[in-house]
XYZ file of C-alpha atoms in Angstrom:
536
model
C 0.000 0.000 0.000
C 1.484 3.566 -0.953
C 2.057 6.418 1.570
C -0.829 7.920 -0.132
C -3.375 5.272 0.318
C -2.320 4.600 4.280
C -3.461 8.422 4.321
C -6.772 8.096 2.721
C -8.124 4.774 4.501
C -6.924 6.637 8.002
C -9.753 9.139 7.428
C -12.557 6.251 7.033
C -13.857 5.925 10.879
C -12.858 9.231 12.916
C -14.540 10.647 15.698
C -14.236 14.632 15.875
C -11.739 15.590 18.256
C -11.536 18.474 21.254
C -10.562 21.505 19.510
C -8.764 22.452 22.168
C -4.787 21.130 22.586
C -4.742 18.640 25.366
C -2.471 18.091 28.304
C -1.535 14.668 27.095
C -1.134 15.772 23.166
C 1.795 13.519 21.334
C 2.955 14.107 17.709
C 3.080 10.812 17.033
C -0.224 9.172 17.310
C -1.878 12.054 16.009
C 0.364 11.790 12.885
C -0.929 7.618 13.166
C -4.194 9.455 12.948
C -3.598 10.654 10.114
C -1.997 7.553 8.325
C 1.399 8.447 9.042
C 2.953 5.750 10.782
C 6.843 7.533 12.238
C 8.105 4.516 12.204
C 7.772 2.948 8.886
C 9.462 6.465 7.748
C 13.552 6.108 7.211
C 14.322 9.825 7.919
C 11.566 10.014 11.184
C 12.377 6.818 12.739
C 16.015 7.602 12.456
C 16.090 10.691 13.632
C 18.508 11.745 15.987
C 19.723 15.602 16.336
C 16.981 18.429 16.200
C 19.564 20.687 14.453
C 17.755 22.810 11.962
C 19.582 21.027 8.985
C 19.134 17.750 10.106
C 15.418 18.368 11.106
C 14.952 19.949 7.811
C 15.983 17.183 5.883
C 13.862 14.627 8.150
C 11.117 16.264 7.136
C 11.596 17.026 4.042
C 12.469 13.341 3.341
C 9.574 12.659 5.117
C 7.453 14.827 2.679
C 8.789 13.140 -0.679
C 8.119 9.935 0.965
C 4.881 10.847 1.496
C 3.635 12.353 -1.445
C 6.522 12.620 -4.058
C 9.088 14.102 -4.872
C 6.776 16.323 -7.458
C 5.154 17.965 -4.461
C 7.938 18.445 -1.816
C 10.408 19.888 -4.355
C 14.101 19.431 -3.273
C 17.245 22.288 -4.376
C 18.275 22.102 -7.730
C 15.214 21.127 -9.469
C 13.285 23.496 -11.731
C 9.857 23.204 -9.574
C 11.715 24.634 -6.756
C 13.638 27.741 -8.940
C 10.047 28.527 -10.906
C 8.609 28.510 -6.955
C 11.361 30.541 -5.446
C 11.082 32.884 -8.539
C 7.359 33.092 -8.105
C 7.257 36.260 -5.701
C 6.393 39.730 -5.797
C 10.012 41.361 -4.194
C 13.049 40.096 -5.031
C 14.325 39.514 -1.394
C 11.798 37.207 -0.744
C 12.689 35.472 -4.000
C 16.204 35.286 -2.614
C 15.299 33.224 0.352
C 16.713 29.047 0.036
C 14.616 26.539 1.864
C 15.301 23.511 2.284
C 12.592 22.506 0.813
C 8.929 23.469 -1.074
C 5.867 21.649 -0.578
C 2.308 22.137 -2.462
C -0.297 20.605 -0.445
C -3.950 20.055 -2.313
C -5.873 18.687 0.683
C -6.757 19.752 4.407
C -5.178 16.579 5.448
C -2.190 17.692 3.863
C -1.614 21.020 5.492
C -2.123 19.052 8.786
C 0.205 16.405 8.109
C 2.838 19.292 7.389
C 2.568 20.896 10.808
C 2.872 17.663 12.671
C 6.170 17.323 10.622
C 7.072 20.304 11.815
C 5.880 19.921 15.606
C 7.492 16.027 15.203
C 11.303 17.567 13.722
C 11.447 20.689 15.142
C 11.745 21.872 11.252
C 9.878 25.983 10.335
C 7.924 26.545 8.085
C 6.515 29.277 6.148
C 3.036 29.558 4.178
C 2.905 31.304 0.979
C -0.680 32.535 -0.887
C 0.263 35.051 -3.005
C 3.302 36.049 -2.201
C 2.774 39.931 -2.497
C 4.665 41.032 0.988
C 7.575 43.133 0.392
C 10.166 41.643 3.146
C 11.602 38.377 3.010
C 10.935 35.641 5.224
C 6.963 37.247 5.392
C 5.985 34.296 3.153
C 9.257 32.302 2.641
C 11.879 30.826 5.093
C 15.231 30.095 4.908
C 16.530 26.695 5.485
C 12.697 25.572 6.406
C 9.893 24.347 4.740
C 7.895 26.704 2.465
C 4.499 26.037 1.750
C 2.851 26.648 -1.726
C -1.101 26.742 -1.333
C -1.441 27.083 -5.065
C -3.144 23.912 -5.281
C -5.682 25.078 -3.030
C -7.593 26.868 -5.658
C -11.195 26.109 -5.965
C -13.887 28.352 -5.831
C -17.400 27.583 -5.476
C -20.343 29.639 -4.980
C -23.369 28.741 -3.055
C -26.794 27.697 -3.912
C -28.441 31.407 -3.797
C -24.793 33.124 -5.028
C -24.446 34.787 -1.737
C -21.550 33.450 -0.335
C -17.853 31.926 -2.589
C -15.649 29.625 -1.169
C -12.360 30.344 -2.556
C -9.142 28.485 -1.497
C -6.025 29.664 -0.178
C -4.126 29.825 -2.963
C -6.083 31.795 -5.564
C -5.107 35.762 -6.266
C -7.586 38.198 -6.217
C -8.031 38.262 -10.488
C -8.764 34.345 -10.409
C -11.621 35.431 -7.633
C -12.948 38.153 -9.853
C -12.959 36.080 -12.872
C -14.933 33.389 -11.575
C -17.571 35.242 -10.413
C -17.601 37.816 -12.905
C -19.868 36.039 -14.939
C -22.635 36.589 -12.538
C -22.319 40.018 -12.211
C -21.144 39.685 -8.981
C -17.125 39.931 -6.583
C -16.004 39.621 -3.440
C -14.019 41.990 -1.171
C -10.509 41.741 -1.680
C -7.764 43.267 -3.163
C -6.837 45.493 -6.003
C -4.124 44.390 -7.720
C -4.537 40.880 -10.058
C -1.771 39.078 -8.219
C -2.330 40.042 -4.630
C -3.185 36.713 -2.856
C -6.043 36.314 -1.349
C -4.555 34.573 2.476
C -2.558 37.587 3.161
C -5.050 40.411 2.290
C -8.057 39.325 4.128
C -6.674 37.871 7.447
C -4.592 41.525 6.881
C -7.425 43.676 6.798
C -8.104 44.009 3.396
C -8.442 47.751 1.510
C -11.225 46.941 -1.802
C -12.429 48.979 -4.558
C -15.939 48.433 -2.416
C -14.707 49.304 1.229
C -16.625 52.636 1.414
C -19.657 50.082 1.164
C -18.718 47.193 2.643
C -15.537 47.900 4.439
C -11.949 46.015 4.895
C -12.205 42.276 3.516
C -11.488 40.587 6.514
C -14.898 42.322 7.613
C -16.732 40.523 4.773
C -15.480 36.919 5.582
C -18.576 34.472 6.700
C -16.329 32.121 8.063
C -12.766 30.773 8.044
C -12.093 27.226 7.452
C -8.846 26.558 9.017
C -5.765 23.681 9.537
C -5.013 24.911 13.358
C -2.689 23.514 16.009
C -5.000 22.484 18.038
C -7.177 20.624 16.088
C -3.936 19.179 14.074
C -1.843 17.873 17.044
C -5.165 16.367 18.400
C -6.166 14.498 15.567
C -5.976 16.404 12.349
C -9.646 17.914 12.201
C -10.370 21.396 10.650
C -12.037 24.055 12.374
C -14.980 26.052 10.276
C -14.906 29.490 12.395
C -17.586 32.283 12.079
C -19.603 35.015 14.073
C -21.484 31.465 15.875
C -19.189 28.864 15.745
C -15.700 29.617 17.659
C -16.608 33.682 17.784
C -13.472 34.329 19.321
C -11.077 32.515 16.755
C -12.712 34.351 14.304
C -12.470 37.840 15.907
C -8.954 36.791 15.993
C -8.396 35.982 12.335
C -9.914 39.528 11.095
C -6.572 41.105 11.279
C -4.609 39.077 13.051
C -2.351 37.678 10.427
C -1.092 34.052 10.544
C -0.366 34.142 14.459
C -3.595 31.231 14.548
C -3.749 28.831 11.758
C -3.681 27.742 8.393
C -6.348 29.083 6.654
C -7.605 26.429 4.295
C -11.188 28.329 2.654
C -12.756 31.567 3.041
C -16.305 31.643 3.255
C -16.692 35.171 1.072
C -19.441 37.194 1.130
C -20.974 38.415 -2.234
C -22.150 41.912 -3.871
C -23.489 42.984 -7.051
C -20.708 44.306 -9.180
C -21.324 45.871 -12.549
C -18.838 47.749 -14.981
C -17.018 50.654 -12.790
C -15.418 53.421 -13.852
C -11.760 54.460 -12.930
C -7.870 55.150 -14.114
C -5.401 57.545 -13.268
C -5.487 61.400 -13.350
C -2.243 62.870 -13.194
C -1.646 66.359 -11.594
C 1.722 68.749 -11.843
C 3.685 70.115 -8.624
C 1.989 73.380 -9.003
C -1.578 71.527 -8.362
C -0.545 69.384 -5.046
C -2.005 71.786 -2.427
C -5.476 71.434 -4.519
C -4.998 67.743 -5.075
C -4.709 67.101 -1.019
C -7.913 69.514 -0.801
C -9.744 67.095 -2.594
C -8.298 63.966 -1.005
C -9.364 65.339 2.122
C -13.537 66.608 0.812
C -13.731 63.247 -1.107
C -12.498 60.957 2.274
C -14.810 63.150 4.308
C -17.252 62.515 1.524
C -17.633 59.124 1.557
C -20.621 58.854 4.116
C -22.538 60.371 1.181
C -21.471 58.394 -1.642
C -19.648 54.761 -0.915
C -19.298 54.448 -4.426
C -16.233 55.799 -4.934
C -12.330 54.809 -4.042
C -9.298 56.805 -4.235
C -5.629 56.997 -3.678
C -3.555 59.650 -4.396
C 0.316 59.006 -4.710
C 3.152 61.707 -5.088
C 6.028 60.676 -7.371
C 9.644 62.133 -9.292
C 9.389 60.523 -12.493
C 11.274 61.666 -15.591
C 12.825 64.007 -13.731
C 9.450 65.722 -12.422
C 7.556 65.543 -9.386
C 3.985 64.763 -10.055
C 0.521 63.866 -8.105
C -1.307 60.811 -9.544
C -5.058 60.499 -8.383
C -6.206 57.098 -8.757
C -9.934 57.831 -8.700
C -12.349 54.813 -8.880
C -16.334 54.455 -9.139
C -17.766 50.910 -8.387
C -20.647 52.463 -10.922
C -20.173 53.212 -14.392
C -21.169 56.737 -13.631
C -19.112 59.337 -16.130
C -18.695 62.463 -13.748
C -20.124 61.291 -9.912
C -20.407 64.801 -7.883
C -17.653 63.485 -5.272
C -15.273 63.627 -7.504
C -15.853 66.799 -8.745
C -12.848 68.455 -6.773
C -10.141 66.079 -8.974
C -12.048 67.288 -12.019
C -11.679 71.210 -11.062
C -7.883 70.237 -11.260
C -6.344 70.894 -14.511
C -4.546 67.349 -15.506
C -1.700 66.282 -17.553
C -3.104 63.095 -17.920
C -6.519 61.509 -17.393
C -6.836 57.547 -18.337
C -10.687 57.124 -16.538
C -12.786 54.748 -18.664
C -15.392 52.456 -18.479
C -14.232 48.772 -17.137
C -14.544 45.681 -15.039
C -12.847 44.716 -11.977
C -10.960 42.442 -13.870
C -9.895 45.229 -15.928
C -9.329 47.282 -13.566
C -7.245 45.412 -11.528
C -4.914 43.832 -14.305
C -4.089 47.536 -15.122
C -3.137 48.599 -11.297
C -1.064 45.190 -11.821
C 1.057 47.079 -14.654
C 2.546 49.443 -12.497
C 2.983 46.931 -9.192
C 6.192 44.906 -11.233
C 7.353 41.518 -9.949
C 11.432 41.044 -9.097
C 12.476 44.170 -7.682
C 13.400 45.051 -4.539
C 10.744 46.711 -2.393
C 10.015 48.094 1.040
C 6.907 49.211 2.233
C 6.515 52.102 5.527
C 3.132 53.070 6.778
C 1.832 55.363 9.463
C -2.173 56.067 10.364
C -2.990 60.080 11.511
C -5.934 61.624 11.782
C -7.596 63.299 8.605
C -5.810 66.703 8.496
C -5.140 68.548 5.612
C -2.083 71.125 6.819
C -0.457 67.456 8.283
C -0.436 66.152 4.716
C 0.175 69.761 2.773
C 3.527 69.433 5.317
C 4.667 65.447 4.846
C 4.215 66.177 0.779
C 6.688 68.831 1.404
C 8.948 66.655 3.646
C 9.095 64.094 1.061
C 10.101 65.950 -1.877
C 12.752 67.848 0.364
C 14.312 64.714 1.548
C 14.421 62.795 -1.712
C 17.171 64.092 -3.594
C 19.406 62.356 -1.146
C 18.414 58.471 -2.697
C 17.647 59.444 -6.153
C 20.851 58.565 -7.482
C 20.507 55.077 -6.750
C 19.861 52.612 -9.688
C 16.107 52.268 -10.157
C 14.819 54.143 -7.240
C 11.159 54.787 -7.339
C 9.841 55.875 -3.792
C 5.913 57.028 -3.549
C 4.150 58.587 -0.835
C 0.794 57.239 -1.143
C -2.378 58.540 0.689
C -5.885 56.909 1.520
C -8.205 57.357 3.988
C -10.188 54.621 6.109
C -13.242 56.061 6.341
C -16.315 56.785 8.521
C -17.865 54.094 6.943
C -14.864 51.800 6.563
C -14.533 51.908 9.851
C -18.408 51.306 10.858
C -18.506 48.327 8.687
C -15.820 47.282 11.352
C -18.280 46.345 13.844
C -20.164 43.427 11.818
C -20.383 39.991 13.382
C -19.078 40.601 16.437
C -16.181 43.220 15.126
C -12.436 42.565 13.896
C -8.994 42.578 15.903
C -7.585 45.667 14.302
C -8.513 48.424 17.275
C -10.248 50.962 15.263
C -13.664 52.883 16.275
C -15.549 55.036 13.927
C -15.607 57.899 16.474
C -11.509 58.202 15.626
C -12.492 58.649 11.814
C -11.656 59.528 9.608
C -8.112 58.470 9.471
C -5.223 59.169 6.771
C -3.634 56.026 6.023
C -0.379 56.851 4.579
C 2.339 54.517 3.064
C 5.459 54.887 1.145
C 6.726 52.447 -1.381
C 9.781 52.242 -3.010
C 11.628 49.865 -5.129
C 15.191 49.793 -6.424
C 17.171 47.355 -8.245
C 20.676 46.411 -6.054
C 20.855 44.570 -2.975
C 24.223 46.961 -2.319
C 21.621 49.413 -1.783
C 19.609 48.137 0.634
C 21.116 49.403 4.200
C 20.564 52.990 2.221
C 17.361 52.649 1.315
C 16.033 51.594 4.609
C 18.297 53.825 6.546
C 17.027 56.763 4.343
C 13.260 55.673 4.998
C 13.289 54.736 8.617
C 14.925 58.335 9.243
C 11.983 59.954 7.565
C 9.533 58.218 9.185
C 11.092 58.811 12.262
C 10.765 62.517 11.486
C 7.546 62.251 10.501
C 5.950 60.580 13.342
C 7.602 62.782 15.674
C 5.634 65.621 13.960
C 2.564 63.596 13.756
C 2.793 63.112 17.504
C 3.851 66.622 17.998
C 0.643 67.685 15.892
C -1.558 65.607 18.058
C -2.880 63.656 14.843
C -0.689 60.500 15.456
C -2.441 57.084 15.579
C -1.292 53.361 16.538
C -2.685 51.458 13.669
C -0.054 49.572 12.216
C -2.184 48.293 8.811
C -0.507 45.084 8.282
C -0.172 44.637 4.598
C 1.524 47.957 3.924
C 4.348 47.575 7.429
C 7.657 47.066 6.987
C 9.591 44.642 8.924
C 10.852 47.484 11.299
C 6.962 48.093 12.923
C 5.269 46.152 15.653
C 1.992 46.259 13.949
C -0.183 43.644 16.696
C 0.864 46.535 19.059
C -1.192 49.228 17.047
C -4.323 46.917 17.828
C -3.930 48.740 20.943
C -2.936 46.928 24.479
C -6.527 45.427 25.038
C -6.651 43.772 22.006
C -3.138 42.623 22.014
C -4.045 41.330 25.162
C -7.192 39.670 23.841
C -5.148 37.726 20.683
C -2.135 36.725 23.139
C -5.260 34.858 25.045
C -6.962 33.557 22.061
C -3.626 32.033 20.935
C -2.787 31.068 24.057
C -6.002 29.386 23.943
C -5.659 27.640 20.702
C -2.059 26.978 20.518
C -0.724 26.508 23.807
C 2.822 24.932 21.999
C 3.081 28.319 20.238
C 3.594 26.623 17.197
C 2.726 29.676 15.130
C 5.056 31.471 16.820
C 7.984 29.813 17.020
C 7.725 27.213 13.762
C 6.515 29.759 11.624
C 8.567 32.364 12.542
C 8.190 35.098 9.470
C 5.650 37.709 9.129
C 3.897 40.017 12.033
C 3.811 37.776 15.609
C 2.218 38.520 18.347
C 5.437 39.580 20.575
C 6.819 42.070 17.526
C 8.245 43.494 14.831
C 9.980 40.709 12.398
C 13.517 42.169 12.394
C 14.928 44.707 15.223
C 14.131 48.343 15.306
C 18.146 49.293 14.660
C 19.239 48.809 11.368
């Protein structure tokens, strides 16, 4: 009987198990529970020293053994360079594990972290792939995780709610459902995946309607410690069924399990209207008027979405307004304060979210290196008239490095971004309409040398050093950390705020007393801080 087959028939016959850990757990019979006898395993049974290496290579062996070499790739084979070459930054592309491994199945995914418990081996879980640092979705010298093969999506009998696997993007979402005239909240770039982004937060085209993604999740379907060192089960959690592991997972990142479906709420989605309008340096104190009256709009008209970055391209320093209605409405009256603005170049049309999102994708390259910075202040338009000016003052110093491109990007979480916060018993990120609305502002930059690095991040941690001095200073400063735009430098579970730090300690605490998401899979944002050390 194959490795495959002992796996199958050990399902036949179960009993559900205690989701909760307990006292008495042992890797070993509840890898037996899942057909995985240790000791009929060469690189298990003889396992000796829990070195990283040596575990590494038990369970990697252990792995191929399992189910092939053509699903736990090994070095020098081309599935594991077209994997390692599959990411959006090119330091996490630079990261070596020891080896890659593309579950299709629950069981798998639980089978993996028992590996991991049994060796002592880390491991890292990749969806997209679309975080800027490396190690966020990558490890080196571990066990990276493809969900790519975790791709379906279904919809429901009455089209209200897709179940969409781990490893889709956001386009592949769209796509599917696109035919219905309907979407889901997520991101809006093609190849964002769709893990990362909702248990993130999650910033949509739709979030002045329907607010952050991870607010329009009907339940999580999740591979969690628990539930996989008691016998391998999966845990379906929503607003009734494990309330507070679901609380959890609405911003809390990959602190609590493996996320194996999300349960997606549907909307009606039509042709929109968006693209770029691009405004000279003369125009930028008229441009941030009207990024402040159309965020302060938006209890009005949800309809529309906006960002507006400032750039030095060419040579030039220019404002690009990336104004979007989820209507196919020609000239919408909140957006009539970009429109007053003379532009230099104005690429609004008529498309679909498909559309719309593969042409965000053009600008948002694969392979270089990146580095995102955010900070959250309260709406104030003097504050951003002042950090516009602090930007372009401060840039000359890193513009001679080869393929610089920083942008200072600006969006607002609005009053009714943050009131859709409070559906199904509310999300983990801290945030209270009352605050609102906030200025959620982020700088990106890519460049092309690794030499560069230590400048780059040097250069960028000193201006946001200055920055949220005078934000503080101001009185407009705010803790939120949003996850999916921090660099490695920022404790962003701190931002939540001490109670709800607090409150997700507990909850882990609760569901994975071994800390195996903290200490196994080491990369991203953990509960006890920022991924690398504050000095550079």
């Amino acid at each position: 009987m194959s490795a495959i087959c002992a796996i199958a028939l050990a399902q036949t016959g179960k009993t559900s198990p205690s989701v909760i850990e307990p006292d008495n757990f042992d890797v070993n019979a509840a890898l037996y529970n899942l057909g995985v006898d240790v000791s009929t395993i060469p690189a298990l049974s003889s396992l000796q020293s829990r070195s990283t290496k040596n575990a590494c290579r038990a369970a990697c062996s252990a792995l191929a053994f399992l189910f092939s070499p053509s699903r736990a790739f090994a070095q020098n084979t081309t599935a594991y360079t077209n994997a390692t070459g599959s990411y959006w930054s090119a330091q996490q592309e630079e990261v070596r594990p020891y080896c890659i491994f593309k579950p299709s199945l629950n069981t798998d995914v639980s089978i993996l972290v028992l590996l991991s418990r049994y060796t002592g081996c880390p491991f890292a879980i990749k969806s997209g792939g679309h975080a800027a640092f490396a190690g966020a979705s990558s490890i080196q010298g571990g066990i990276t995780v493809l969900l790519k093969d975790m791709n379906a999506i279904t919809l429901n009998k009455d089209r209200s709610v897709v179940s969409v696997g781990p490893g889709n993007v956001w386009v592949q979402v769209y796509s599917a459902l696109e035919p219905y005239g309907l979407a889901a909240i997520g991101g809006r770039v093609s190849t964002i995946g769709v893990g990362g982004l909702t248990t993130g937060g999650g910033i949509s085209y739709y979030s002045n309607l329907y607010g952050f993604a991870c607010d329009n999740v009907q339940s999580f379907e999740l591979t969690e410690t628990k539930v996989v060192t008691a016998s391998g089960a999966v845990v379906t959690a929503s607003a009734d069924s494990y309330p507070d592991l679901f609380w959890a997972l609405r911003g809390g990142g990959n602190n609590f399990g493996i996320v194996t479906k999300f349960n997606l709420y549907t909307i009606p989605s039509s042709e929109m209207r968006g693209g770029t309008r691009v405004f000279a340096d003369d125009q930028f104190s008229k441009v941030i008027s009207a990024f402040v009256s159309v965020v302060n709009g938006a209890s009005n008209d949800g309809n529309a979405q906006h960002w507006v970055a400032f750039v030095h391209t060419q040579g030039v320093n220019i404002a690009a307004a990336e104004i979007t209605y989820v209507k196919n409405v020609s000239e919408p009256a909140i957006f009539a304060p970009y429109r007053a603005i003379p532009a230099i170049q104005d690429t609004t049309a008529a498309r679909t979210l498909v559309e719309y999102c593969d042409t965000v994708q053009e600008v948002n390259p694969d392979g270089l290196r990146e580095m995102y910075w955010t900070i959250t202040v309260r709406l104030d338009e003097a504050f951003i008239n002042w950090v516009t000016e602090y930007f372009y003052s401060v840039l000359p110093q890193v513009l001679g490095i080869p393929g610089i491109n920083p942008s200072l990007v600006n969006q607002g979480i609005t009053i009714p971004m943050l009131k859709n916060m409070r559906r199904n018993g509310g999300n983990a990120l801290g945030l209270d309409a009352s605050e609102g609305p906030l200025h959620l502002l982020l700088m990106s930059i890519w460049w092309d040398n690794a030499d560069d690095d230590e400048t780059v991040v040097t250069w960028a941690k000193k201006f946001w050093d200055t920055v949220t001095a005078k934000a503080k200073n101001e009185g407009v400063f705010h803790n939120y950390v949003y996850m999916n735009y921090a660099s490695q430098y920022q404790d962003v579970i701190a931002g939540y705020g001490p109670a709800n730090k607090a409150k997700l300690q507990r909850i882990a605490a609760k569901y994975d007393p071994k800390g195996v998401y903290q200490t196994l899979q080491p990369g991203y944002f953990k509960l006890g801080g920022a991924p690398a050390s504050a000095s550079l």
